[in-house]
CSV table of C-alpha atoms (C1' of nucleotides) in Angstrom, one decimal:
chain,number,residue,atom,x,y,z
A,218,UNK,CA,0.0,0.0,0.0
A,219,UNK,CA,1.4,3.6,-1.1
A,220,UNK,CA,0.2,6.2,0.9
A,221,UNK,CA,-1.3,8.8,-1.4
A,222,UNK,CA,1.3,12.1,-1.4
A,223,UNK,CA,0.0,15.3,-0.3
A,224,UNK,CA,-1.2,17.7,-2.4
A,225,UNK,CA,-1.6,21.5,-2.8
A,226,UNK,CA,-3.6,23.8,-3.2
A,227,UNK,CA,-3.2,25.6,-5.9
A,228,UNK,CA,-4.9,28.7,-7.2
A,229,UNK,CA,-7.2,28.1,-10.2
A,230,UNK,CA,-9.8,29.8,-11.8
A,231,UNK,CA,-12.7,29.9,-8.8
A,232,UNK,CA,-10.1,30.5,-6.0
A,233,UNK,CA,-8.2,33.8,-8.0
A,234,UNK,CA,-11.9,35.2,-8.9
A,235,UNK,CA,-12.9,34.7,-5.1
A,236,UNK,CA,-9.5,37.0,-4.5
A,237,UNK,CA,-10.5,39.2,-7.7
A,238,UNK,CA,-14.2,39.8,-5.9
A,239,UNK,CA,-13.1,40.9,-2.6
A,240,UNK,CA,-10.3,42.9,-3.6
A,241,UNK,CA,-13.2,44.7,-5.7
A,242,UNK,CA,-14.7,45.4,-2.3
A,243,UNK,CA,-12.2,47.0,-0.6
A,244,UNK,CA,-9.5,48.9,-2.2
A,245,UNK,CA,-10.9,49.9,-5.7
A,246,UNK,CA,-10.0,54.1,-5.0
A,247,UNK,CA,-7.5,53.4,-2.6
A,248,UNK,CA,-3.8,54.8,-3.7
A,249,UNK,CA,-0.8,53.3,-2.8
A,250,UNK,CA,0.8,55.5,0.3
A,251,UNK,CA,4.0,53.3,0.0
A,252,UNK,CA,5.1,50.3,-1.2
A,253,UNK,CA,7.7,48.1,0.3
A,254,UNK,CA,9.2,44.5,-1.0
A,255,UNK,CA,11.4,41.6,0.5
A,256,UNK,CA,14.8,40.9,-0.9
A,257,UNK,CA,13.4,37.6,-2.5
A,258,UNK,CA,12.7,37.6,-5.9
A,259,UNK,CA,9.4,35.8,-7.3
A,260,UNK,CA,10.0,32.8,-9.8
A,261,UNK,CA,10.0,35.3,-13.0
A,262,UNK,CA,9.8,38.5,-11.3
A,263,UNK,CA,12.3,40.9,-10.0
A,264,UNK,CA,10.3,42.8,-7.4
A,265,UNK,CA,13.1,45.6,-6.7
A,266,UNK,CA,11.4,48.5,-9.2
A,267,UNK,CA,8.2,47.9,-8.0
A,268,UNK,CA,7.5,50.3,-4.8
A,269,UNK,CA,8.7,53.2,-7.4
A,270,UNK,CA,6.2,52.2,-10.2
A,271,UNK,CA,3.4,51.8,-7.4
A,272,UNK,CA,3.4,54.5,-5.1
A,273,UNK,CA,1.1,56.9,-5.5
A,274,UNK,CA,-1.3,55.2,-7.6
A,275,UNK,CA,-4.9,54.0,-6.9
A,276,UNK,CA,-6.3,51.2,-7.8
A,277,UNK,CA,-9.6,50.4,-9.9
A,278,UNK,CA,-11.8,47.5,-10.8
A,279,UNK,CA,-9.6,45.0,-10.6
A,280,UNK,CA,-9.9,42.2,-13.6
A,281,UNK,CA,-9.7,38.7,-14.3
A,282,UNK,CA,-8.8,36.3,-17.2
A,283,UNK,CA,-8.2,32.8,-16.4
A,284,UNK,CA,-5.7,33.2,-13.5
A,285,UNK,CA,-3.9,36.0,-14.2
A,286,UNK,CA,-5.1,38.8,-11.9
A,287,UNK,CA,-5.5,42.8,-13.8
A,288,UNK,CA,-5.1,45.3,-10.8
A,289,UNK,CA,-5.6,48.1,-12.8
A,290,UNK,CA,-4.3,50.9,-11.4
A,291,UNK,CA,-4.4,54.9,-12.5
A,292,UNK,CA,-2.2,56.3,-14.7
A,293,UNK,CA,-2.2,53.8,-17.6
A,294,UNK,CA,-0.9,50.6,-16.4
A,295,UNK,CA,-1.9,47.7,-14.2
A,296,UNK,CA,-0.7,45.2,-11.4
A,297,UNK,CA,-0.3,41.6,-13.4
A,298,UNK,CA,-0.4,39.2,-10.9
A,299,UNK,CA,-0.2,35.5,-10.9
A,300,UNK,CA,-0.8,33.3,-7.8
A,301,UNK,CA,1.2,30.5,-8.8
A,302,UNK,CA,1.4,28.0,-6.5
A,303,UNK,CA,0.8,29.6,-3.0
A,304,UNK,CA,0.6,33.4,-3.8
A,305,UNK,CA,-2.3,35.3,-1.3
A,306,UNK,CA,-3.0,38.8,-1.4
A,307,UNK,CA,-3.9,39.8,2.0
A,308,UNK,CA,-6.1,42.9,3.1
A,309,UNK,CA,-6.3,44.6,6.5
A,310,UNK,CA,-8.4,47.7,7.4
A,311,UNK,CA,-6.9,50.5,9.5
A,312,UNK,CA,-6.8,49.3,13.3
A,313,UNK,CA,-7.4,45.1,12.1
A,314,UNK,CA,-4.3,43.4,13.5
A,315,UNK,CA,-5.0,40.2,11.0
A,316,UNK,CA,-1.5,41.0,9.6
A,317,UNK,CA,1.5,39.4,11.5
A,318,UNK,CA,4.6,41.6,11.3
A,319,UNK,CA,6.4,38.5,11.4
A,320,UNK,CA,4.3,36.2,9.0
A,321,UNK,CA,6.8,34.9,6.5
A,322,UNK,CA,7.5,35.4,2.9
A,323,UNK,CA,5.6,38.3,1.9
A,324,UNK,CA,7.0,39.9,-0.9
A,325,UNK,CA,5.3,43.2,-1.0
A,326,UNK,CA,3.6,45.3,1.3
A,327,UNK,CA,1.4,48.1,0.3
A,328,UNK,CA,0.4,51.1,2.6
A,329,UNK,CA,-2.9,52.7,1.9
A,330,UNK,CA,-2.6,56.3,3.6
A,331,UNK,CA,-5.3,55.5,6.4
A,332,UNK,CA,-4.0,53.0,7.7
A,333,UNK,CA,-5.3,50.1,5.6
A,334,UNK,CA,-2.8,47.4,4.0
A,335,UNK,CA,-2.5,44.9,1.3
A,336,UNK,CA,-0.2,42.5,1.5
A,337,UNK,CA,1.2,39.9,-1.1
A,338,UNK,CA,2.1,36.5,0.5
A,339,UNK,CA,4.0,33.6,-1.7
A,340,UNK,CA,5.6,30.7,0.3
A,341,UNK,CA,7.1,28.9,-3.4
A,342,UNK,CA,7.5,32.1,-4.9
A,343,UNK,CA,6.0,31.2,-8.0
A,344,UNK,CA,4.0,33.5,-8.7
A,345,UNK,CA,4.2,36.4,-10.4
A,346,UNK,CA,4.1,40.5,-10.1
A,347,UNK,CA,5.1,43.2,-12.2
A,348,UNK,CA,3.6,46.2,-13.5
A,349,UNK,CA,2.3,46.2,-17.6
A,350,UNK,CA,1.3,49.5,-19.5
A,351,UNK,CA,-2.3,49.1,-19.9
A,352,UNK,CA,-1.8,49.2,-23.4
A,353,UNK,CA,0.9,46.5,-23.9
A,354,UNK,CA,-1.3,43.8,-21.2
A,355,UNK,CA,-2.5,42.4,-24.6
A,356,UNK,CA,1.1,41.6,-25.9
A,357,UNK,CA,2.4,40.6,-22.6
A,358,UNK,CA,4.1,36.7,-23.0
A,359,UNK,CA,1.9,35.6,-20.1
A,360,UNK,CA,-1.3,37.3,-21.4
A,361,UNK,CA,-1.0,36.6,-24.8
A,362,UNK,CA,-1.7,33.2,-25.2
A,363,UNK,CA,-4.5,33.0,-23.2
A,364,UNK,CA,-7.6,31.0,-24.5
A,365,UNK,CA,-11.2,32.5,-23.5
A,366,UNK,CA,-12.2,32.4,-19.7
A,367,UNK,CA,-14.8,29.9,-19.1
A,368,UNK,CA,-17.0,31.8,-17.1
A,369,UNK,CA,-16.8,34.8,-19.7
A,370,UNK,CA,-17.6,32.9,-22.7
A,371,UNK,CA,-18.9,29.7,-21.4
A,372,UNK,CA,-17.6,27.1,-23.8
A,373,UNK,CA,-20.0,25.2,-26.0
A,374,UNK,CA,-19.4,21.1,-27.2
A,375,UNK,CA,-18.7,22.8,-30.7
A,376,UNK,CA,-16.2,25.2,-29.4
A,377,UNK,CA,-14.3,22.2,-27.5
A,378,UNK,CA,-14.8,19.8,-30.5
A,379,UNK,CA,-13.1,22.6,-32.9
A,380,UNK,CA,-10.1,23.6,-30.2
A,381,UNK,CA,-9.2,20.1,-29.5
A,382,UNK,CA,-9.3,19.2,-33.5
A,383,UNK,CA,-6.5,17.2,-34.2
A,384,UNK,CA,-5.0,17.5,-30.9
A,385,UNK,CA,-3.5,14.2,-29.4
A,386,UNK,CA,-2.7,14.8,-26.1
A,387,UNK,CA,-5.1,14.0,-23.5
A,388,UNK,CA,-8.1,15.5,-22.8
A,389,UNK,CA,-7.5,15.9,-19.0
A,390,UNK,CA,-4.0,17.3,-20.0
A,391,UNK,CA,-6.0,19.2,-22.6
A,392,UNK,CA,-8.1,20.8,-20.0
A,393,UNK,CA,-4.5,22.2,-18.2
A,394,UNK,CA,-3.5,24.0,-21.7
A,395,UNK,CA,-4.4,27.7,-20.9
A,396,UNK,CA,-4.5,28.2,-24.3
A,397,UNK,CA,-7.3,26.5,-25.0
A,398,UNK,CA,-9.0,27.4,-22.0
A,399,UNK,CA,-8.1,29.7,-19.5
A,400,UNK,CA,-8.3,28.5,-15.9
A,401,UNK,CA,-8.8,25.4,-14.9
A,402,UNK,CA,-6.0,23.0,-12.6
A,403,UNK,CA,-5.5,20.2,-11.1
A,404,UNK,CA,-8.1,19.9,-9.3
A,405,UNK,CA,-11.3,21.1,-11.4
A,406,UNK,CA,-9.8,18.9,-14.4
A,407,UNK,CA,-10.1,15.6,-12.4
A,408,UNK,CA,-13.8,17.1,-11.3
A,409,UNK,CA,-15.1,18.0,-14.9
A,410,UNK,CA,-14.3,15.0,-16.4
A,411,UNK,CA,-15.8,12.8,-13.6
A,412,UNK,CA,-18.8,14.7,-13.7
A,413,UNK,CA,-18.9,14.1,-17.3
A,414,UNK,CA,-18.1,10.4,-17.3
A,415,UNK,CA,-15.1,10.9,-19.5
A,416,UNK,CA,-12.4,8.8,-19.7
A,417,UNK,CA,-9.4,11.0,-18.9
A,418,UNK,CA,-6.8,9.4,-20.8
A,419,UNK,CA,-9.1,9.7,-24.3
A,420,UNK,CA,-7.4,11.7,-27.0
A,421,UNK,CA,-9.2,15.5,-26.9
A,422,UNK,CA,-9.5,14.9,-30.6
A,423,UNK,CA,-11.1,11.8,-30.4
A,424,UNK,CA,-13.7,12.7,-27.9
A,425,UNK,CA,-17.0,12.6,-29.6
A,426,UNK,CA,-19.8,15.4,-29.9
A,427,UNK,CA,-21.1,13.5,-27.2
A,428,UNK,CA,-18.8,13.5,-25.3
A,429,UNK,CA,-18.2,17.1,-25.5
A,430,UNK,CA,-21.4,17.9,-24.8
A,431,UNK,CA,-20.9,17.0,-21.3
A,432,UNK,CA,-17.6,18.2,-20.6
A,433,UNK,CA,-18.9,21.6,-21.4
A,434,UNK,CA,-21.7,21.8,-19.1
A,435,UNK,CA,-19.4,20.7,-16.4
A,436,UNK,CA,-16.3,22.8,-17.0
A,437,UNK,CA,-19.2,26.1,-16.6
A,438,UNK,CA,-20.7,24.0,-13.5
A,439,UNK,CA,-18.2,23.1,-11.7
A,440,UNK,CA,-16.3,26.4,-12.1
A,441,UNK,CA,-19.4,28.2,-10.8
A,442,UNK,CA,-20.2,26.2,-8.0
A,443,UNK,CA,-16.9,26.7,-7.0
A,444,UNK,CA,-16.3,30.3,-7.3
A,445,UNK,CA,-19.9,30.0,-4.9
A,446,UNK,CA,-18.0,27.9,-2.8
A,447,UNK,CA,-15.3,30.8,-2.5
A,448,UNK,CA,-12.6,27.8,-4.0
A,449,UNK,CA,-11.1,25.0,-2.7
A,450,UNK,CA,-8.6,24.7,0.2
A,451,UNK,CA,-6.1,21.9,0.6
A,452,UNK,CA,-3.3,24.0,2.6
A,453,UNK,CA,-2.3,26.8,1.2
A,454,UNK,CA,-4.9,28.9,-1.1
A,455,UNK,CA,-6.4,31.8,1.5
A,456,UNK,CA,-9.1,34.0,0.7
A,457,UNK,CA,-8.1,38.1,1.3
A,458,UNK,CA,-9.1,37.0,4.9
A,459,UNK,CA,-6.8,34.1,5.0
A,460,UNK,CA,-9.9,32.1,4.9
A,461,UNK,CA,-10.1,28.9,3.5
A,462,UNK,CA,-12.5,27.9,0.6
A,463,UNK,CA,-15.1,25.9,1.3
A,464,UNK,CA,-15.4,23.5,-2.2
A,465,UNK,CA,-13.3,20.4,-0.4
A,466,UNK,CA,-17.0,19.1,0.5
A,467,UNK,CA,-17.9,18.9,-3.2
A,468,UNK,CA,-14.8,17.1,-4.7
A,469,UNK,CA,-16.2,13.6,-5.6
A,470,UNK,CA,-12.6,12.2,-7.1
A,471,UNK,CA,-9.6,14.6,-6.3
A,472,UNK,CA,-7.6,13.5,-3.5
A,473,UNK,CA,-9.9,10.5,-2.8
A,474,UNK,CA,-7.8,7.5,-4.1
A,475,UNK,CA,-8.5,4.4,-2.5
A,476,UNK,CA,-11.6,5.6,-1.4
A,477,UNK,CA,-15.5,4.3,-2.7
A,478,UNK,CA,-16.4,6.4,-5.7
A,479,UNK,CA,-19.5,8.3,-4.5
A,480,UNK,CA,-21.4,7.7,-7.4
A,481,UNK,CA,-21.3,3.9,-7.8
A,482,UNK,CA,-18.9,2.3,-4.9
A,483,UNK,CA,-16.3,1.8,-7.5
A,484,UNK,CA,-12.7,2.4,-6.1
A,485,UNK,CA,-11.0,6.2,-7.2
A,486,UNK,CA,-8.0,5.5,-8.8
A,487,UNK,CA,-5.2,7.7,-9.0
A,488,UNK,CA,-2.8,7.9,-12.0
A,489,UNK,CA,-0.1,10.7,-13.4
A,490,UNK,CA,-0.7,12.3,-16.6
A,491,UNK,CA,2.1,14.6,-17.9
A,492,UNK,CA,3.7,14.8,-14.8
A,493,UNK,CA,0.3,15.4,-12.5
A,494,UNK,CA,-1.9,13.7,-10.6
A,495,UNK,CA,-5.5,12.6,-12.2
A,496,UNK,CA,-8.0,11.3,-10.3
A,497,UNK,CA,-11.5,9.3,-11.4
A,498,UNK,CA,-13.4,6.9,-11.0
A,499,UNK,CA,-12.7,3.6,-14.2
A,500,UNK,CA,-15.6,2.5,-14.0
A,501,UNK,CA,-18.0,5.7,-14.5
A,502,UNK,CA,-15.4,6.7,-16.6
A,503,UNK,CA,-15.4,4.1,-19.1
A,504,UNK,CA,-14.0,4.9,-22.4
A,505,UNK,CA,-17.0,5.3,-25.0
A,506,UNK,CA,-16.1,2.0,-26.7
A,507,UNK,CA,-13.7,-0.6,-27.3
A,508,UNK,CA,-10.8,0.7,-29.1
A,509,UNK,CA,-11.5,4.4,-29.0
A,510,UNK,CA,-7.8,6.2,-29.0
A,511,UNK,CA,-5.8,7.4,-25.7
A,512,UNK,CA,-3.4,9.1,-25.0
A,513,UNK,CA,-0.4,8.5,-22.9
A,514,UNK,CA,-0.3,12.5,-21.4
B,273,DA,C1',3.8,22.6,-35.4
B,274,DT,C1',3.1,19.5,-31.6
B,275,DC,C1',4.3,17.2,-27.7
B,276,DC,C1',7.1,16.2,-23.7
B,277,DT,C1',10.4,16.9,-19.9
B,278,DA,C1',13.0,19.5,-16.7
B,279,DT,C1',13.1,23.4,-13.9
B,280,DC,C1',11.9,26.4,-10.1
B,281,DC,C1',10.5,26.4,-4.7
B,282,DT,C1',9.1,25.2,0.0
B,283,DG,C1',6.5,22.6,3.5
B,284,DT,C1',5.1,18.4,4.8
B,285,DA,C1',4.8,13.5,5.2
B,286,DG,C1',6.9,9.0,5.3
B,287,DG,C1',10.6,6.0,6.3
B,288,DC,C1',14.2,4.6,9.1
C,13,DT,C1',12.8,12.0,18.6
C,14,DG,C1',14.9,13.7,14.4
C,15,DC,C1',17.1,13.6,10.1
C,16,DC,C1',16.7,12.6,5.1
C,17,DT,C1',14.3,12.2,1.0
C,18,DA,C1',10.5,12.4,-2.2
C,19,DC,C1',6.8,14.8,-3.7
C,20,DA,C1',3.0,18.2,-4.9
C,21,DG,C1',2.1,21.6,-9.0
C,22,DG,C1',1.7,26.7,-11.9
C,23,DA,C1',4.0,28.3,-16.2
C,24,DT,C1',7.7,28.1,-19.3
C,25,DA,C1',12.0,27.2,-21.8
C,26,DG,C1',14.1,24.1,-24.7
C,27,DG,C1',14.6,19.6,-26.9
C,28,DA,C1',12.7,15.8,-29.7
DNA sequence: ATCCTATCCTGTAGGC
DNA sequence: TGCCTACAGGATAGGA
């Protein structure tokens, strides 16, 4: 018996528009008093010009596309930020002591003038930060590539069918590609595709129209009940209240290896898939018929 | 062009 | 008890 290795959270779509809506509640209007970062450096991101290009600016609406967070800011340019792995942004009004002076790795630490304080906490450090003129966010690398956001144009069976044409890599590693679609993980890929009865080591362009048309219910479904939810905690994801999500209760195959599947008794099975863990149930998942094509990633 | 692997990073769990 | 190692996963660069 292997005991099944711990996971993490990690950000996905539902967890950074949970983050995205509350930081909509508090500090749209608030300008940047000062701006102060660690000596670290993110995965891809120096952080050392950043208090200069941030101080004295106040924030808007802040956006969303897939996971990629838009803190637009005045003056023409925005806050790109990527969780990564374990990035939170943290809020605190004037007088809340919810912020430990001595909590570790935080990165940047912003000063609203009255006292207020958004902080930007990433344990791994892959996430990422830097400041994009408003007018080149579209031709940033990260940006770019990005296929639509699920909850912005919910995807149809035909749109699915026609992005995955020809593809040969699996569909639950076809789920991950952010350009296809922009936002789902780890965790919601396992979900959809259990939800859908879909076999996750099928070819994406193999799957059939029928098949498609329940993925793409489930991908809008599953996305929403989750961002209802406020996203799923495992460790490390923390809402701007270091509050946990509250979509664990609702997973029916990720992180449940071993246990009864809880639509037939069958056993979860867990297996990797380009390097990452999948989780379903074989038999709800059958393949639609004998033969059909797989793939190995 | 498409696909695949290694890389980064840290906390935690498991083995001894 | 405590040390050591393996492992989890976002995006991305580079190789096949």
């Amino acid at each position: 018996m292997t005991a099944a290795p711990t996971l993490r959270a990690m950000p996905e779509l539902p967890e950074v528009e949970t983050v995205r809506r509350m930081l909509a509640a508090h500090v749209p209007g608030r300008r940047i008093a000062s701006a102060a970062v660690s000596r670290h450096r993110l995965r891809t991101t120096p952080l050392g010009t950043l208090p200069k290009q941030l101080e004295g600016r106040a924030f808007a609406e802040p956006r969303r596309t897939g996971k990629f967070l838009f803190l637009d800011l005045d003056g023409g340019v925005t806050l790109l930020s990527h969780l990564g792995m374990s990035g939170r942004w943290l809020f605190a009004h004037a007088g809340e002591a919810t912020l430990d002076p001595d909590m570790p790795h935080v990165h940047l630490k912003l000063d609203f003038g009255d006292g207020a304080r958004l902080w930007y906490q990433d344990i791994r450090r892959f996430g990422m930060l830097r400041v994009v003129p408003l007018d080149r966010l579209a031709n940033d690398p990260s940006v770019k590539l990005l296929g639509p956001d699920p909850l912005v144009e919910p995807p149809t069976a035909e749109s699915l069918r026609a992005s995955a044409k020809g593809s040969r890599v699996a569909v639950k590693t076809f789920l991950l590609d952010q350009r296809k679609l922009a936002g789902i993980g780890n965790i919601y890929a396992s979900e959809i595709l259990f939800r859908a009865a879909v076999d996750p080591r099928r070819a994406a362009g193999a799957l059939t129209l029928a098949e498609w048309t329940r993925v793409a219910p489930e991908i809008t479904t599953v996305l929403g009940d989750a961002v209802a939810r406020m996203g799923t905690t495992f460790s490390t994801y923390r809402t701007i209240w270091n509050e946990p999500g509250q979509y664990g209760d609702q997973l029916l195959v990720y992180d449940r290896p071993g246990e009864p599947c809880r639509r037939c008794g069958a056993e979860v099975k867990r297996f990797v898939q380009g390097g990452r863990a999948t989780f379903w149930c074989p038999s709800c998942q059958r393949g639609a018929g004998k033969g059909r094509k797989r793939a190995q990633s």
